[in-house]
Amino acid sequence: MTVSVRPTSRILPAPKIAALSIHFLVIGGGIAGLSCAVALARVGHTVTVLERQMDLHEGSCGSRVAPNLSKILYHWGLEEDVRKIAVKSGGIELGISSTGESLGVHHWDDEMLREARGEFLFMNYGDIRQLLHDAAISLGVKIRLGTEVTSIDPDKRRAKLANGEVVMGDVIVGADGVNGVTRQLVLEQEAVEEEPPTQRYNVYTTRIPRNIVEQDPELAPLFDEEFKRLFVSYGSGGCVIAFPVGPDMQELAFEVYTGNDGNAREWGEEASAKGLAAACAGLSPRMQKLAKLSPQAPQCVAVLEYAELEDWVHDSGRLLLVGDAAHPMPAGCIHDDAMALEDGAVLAKLFSHIRTEDQIPNLLYAFQDLRQPHVKTVLAQEIRDIDFMSLPDCEMQQGRDDSLRTKRDAGIDVMAPSSTEEEMPQWAEVKFVFCYDAEDDADNWWMEWGLLRERARGTDVALGFVEPVAIRQGVSKTTL
């Protein structure tokens, strides 16, 4: 189902507006590109987005929106609009995919959510994208859909389109994904061929209308009006994830991780319904029913692990990679959208301090220095979580399940510490990421290092900030 909500909330102005407004040319209109557009426009910059697709909902699937993502949307003033298209989750239920056994539930910790200043939500990817698109338009961003970029000249800060047109900007932001032209440019300057990614899983994903699911009494509890839970079922060599999405929980997002069965396609391409049924063949009757219910063909995408990209900034100092172009995340993982949106938030925070054109390369490298360590940590956690949910039958798997059963039987939240056991290390890692604030991190960088660099440039920073005097010499005045 497609939902379009024009922003009714007032997009909140940023606390600091850039003294120097420059033109950002964003290649790609996914979550990363549109987040950059909204965030940069909020701090006073001109933004043009070039997106190949015409349909923002193409390839849409369910998205788990963690507090580190929702807090940024709320901070930007989009909370009212988010609530129109999101389902607020009360917690998670863990189980065994092969038998259907429930290993217990865990309620999201109120104290943790207060510290995180966000909520755990379920949304459709296409709805998030539409929300950001509409917010960007309301801020004056120019978005050109159905526009394919064929080549880029970072030194001249221009992009050539498939129709021969040339579009220019002051800074190019590459948000066109792992196979996009911007990532290839950065790889070429490193003079090394990128190692092929490794693959151990595929993930099937589909959405099933609520009215179809609730016709089966065994499946109806998946739409729990009070708890609105995330279902995670562990399996040997794969796992299953399900959660309600859309206004009034109109659909169930259903994701099945399995081994590499040779059926992987690109996002947006239809896969075989027989492949999804085969992936669920050895699972519980409830899982097998769900696999056969979707009226639409599923998607099947490879879960890939890429070697870390050393540089996200082109040697020209005018091209930056963000989102999957910089740090490809495993398909279907929980923090893919969050990392993309955090990229936009951090980039805008840094460029709210720009006063002169010669700061551009330093601010781009500051973005790289800030984001690389955090993204690396989250990426490693995502891989560990998929492996943890997909453990084969072994001593570690047995210990995991027995520990959860003990807490379940004691009537306590299954990921919380007990009188005899410490908090699950996986949950401790999750809470750290949930509570991370990308914008605070960028502010801290500026106070610790940005002002120091300004002082080295001879700027008076005695009051702890740079006086906002606009200096516009040298910035290209590009028009479209």
Coordinates of C-alpha atoms in Angstrom, one line a residue, residues 102-299:
S102 CA 7.8 -18.7 22.1
L103 CA 11.0 -18.0 24.1
G104 CA 9.4 -15.0 25.8
V105 CA 8.9 -11.3 25.4
H106 CA 10.8 -8.2 26.1
H107 CA 9.2 -4.7 26.6
W108 CA 11.1 -1.8 25.4
D109 CA 12.7 -0.2 28.5
D110 CA 11.0 3.2 29.3
E111 CA 14.2 4.4 30.9
M112 CA 16.2 3.5 27.8
L113 CA 13.7 5.2 25.5
R114 CA 13.8 8.4 27.6
E115 CA 17.6 8.4 27.4
A116 CA 17.4 7.7 23.6
R117 CA 14.8 10.4 23.1
G118 CA 13.2 8.4 20.4
E119 CA 10.8 5.5 20.0
F120 CA 10.9 2.1 18.3
L121 CA 8.6 2.2 15.3
F122 CA 7.5 0.1 12.3
M123 CA 7.2 1.8 8.9
N124 CA 7.2 1.1 5.2
Y125 CA 10.5 2.0 3.5
G126 CA 8.5 3.8 0.8
D127 CA 6.6 5.8 3.3
I128 CA 9.8 7.0 5.0
R129 CA 11.2 8.0 1.6
Q130 CA 7.9 9.8 0.7
L131 CA 8.0 11.7 4.0
L132 CA 11.5 12.9 3.5
H133 CA 10.8 13.8 -0.1
D134 CA 7.8 15.9 0.9
A135 CA 9.7 17.6 3.7
A136 CA 12.5 18.4 1.3
I137 CA 10.2 19.9 -1.2
S138 CA 8.6 22.1 1.6
L139 CA 12.1 23.4 2.3
G140 CA 12.7 24.5 -1.2
V141 CA 14.8 21.5 -2.3
K142 CA 14.7 20.8 -6.1
I143 CA 14.1 17.0 -6.7
R144 CA 14.3 15.6 -10.2
L145 CA 12.8 12.1 -10.4
G146 CA 13.4 9.9 -13.4
T147 CA 16.8 11.5 -13.9
E148 CA 19.7 9.2 -14.6
V149 CA 23.3 10.4 -14.0
T150 CA 25.8 8.8 -16.4
S151 CA 29.0 10.4 -15.4
I152 CA 30.5 12.9 -12.8
D153 CA 33.5 15.2 -12.9
P154 CA 34.3 15.9 -9.3
D155 CA 37.0 18.5 -10.1
K156 CA 34.5 20.6 -12.1
R157 CA 31.6 19.7 -9.7
R158 CA 29.3 18.6 -12.5
A159 CA 27.1 15.7 -13.4
K160 CA 26.2 14.6 -16.9
L161 CA 22.7 13.2 -17.4
A162 CA 21.5 10.5 -19.7
N163 CA 19.8 13.2 -21.9
G164 CA 23.1 15.0 -22.3
E165 CA 22.3 17.8 -19.8
V166 CA 25.0 18.9 -17.4
V167 CA 24.1 19.9 -13.8
M168 CA 26.6 21.7 -11.6
G169 CA 27.0 22.4 -7.8
D170 CA 29.5 23.4 -5.3
V171 CA 29.6 20.0 -3.5
I172 CA 28.5 16.6 -4.9
V173 CA 27.0 14.1 -2.4
G174 CA 27.1 10.5 -3.7
A175 CA 24.0 8.7 -2.3
D176 CA 23.5 6.4 -5.3
G177 CA 24.3 3.1 -3.6
V178 CA 27.0 0.5 -3.7
N179 CA 26.8 0.2 -7.5
G180 CA 26.5 3.9 -8.3
V181 CA 28.8 6.0 -10.3
T182 CA 30.1 8.0 -7.3
R183 CA 31.4 5.0 -5.4
Q184 CA 33.2 3.9 -8.5
L185 CA 34.9 7.2 -8.8
V186 CA 36.3 6.9 -5.3
L187 CA 37.4 3.4 -5.9
E188 CA 39.2 4.4 -9.1
Q189 CA 41.3 6.9 -7.2
E190 CA 42.5 4.2 -4.8
A191 CA 43.9 2.3 -7.8
V192 CA 42.7 -1.0 -6.4
E193 CA 39.9 -3.3 -7.5
E194 CA 37.2 -3.8 -4.9
E195 CA 37.1 -7.2 -3.4
P196 CA 33.9 -9.1 -4.2
P197 CA 31.5 -9.1 -1.3
T198 CA 30.9 -12.3 0.7
Q199 CA 27.5 -13.8 0.9
R200 CA 26.1 -16.3 3.4
Y201 CA 22.4 -15.4 3.4
N202 CA 19.5 -14.4 1.2
V203 CA 16.6 -12.5 2.7
Y204 CA 13.1 -12.9 1.3
T205 CA 10.7 -10.0 2.1
T206 CA 7.1 -9.4 1.4
R207 CA 4.0 -7.6 2.9
I208 CA 0.8 -9.4 3.6
P209 CA -2.5 -7.5 4.0
R210 CA -4.0 -7.6 7.5
N211 CA -7.4 -8.7 6.3
I212 CA -5.9 -11.8 4.7
V213 CA -3.8 -12.7 7.8
E214 CA -6.6 -12.3 10.3
Q215 CA -8.8 -14.8 8.4
D216 CA -6.7 -17.5 10.1
P217 CA -7.2 -17.7 13.9
E218 CA -3.7 -19.0 14.4
L219 CA -2.2 -15.9 12.6
A220 CA -4.5 -13.2 13.9
P221 CA -2.5 -12.6 17.1
L222 CA 0.3 -11.2 14.9
F223 CA -1.7 -8.0 15.0
D224 CA -1.8 -7.3 18.7
E225 CA -3.4 -3.9 19.1
E226 CA -1.9 -3.3 22.6
F227 CA 1.7 -4.7 22.4
K228 CA 2.4 -4.2 18.7
R229 CA 5.4 -6.5 18.9
L230 CA 8.3 -7.4 16.7
F231 CA 8.5 -11.1 16.1
V232 CA 11.9 -12.7 15.8
S233 CA 12.2 -16.4 15.4
Y234 CA 15.6 -18.1 15.6
G235 CA 16.5 -20.9 13.2
S236 CA 19.4 -23.0 12.1
G237 CA 21.1 -21.3 9.2
G238 CA 18.4 -18.6 9.0
C239 CA 15.7 -16.7 10.9
V240 CA 12.3 -15.1 10.5
I241 CA 11.2 -11.5 11.3
A242 CA 7.7 -10.2 11.2
F243 CA 6.0 -6.9 12.3
P244 CA 2.9 -4.8 11.5
V245 CA 3.3 -1.8 9.2
G246 CA 1.2 1.0 7.8
P247 CA -1.5 3.2 9.3
D248 CA -3.7 1.1 11.5
M249 CA -1.4 -1.8 11.0
Q250 CA -2.8 -2.6 7.6
E251 CA -0.1 -5.0 6.6
L252 CA 2.4 -7.5 8.0
A253 CA 6.0 -7.3 7.0
F254 CA 7.4 -10.8 6.7
E255 CA 11.2 -11.4 6.2
V256 CA 12.9 -14.8 6.0
Y257 CA 16.7 -15.1 6.2
T258 CA 18.0 -18.3 4.6
G259 CA 21.1 -19.7 3.0
N260 CA 22.2 -18.7 -0.5
D261 CA 19.6 -20.5 -2.5
G262 CA 20.5 -18.8 -5.8
N263 CA 17.3 -16.8 -6.0
A264 CA 18.7 -13.4 -5.1
R265 CA 17.6 -10.4 -7.2
E266 CA 18.1 -6.6 -7.0
W267 CA 15.8 -4.6 -4.8
G268 CA 12.5 -3.9 -6.7
E269 CA 12.7 -7.1 -8.7
E270 CA 10.2 -9.9 -8.2
A271 CA 11.5 -13.2 -6.9
S272 CA 9.8 -16.6 -7.0
A273 CA 7.0 -17.3 -4.5
K274 CA 8.1 -20.9 -4.7
G275 CA 11.5 -19.9 -3.4
L276 CA 9.9 -18.3 -0.3
A277 CA 7.7 -21.3 0.3
A278 CA 10.8 -23.6 0.0
A279 CA 12.7 -21.4 2.5
C280 CA 9.9 -21.9 5.0
A281 CA 9.3 -25.6 4.2
G282 CA 11.0 -26.9 7.4
L283 CA 9.6 -24.2 9.6
S284 CA 6.5 -24.2 11.9
P285 CA 3.0 -24.4 10.3
R286 CA 2.4 -20.7 11.1
M287 CA 5.5 -19.7 9.1
Q288 CA 4.5 -22.0 6.2
K289 CA 1.1 -20.4 6.1
L290 CA 2.5 -16.9 6.0
A291 CA 4.8 -17.8 3.1
K292 CA 1.8 -18.7 1.0
L293 CA -0.5 -15.8 1.9
S294 CA 1.1 -12.8 0.2
P295 CA -0.8 -11.7 -2.9
Q296 CA 2.3 -10.1 -4.3
A297 CA 5.5 -11.7 -5.4
P298 CA 8.3 -11.5 -2.8
Q299 CA 11.6 -9.9 -3.1

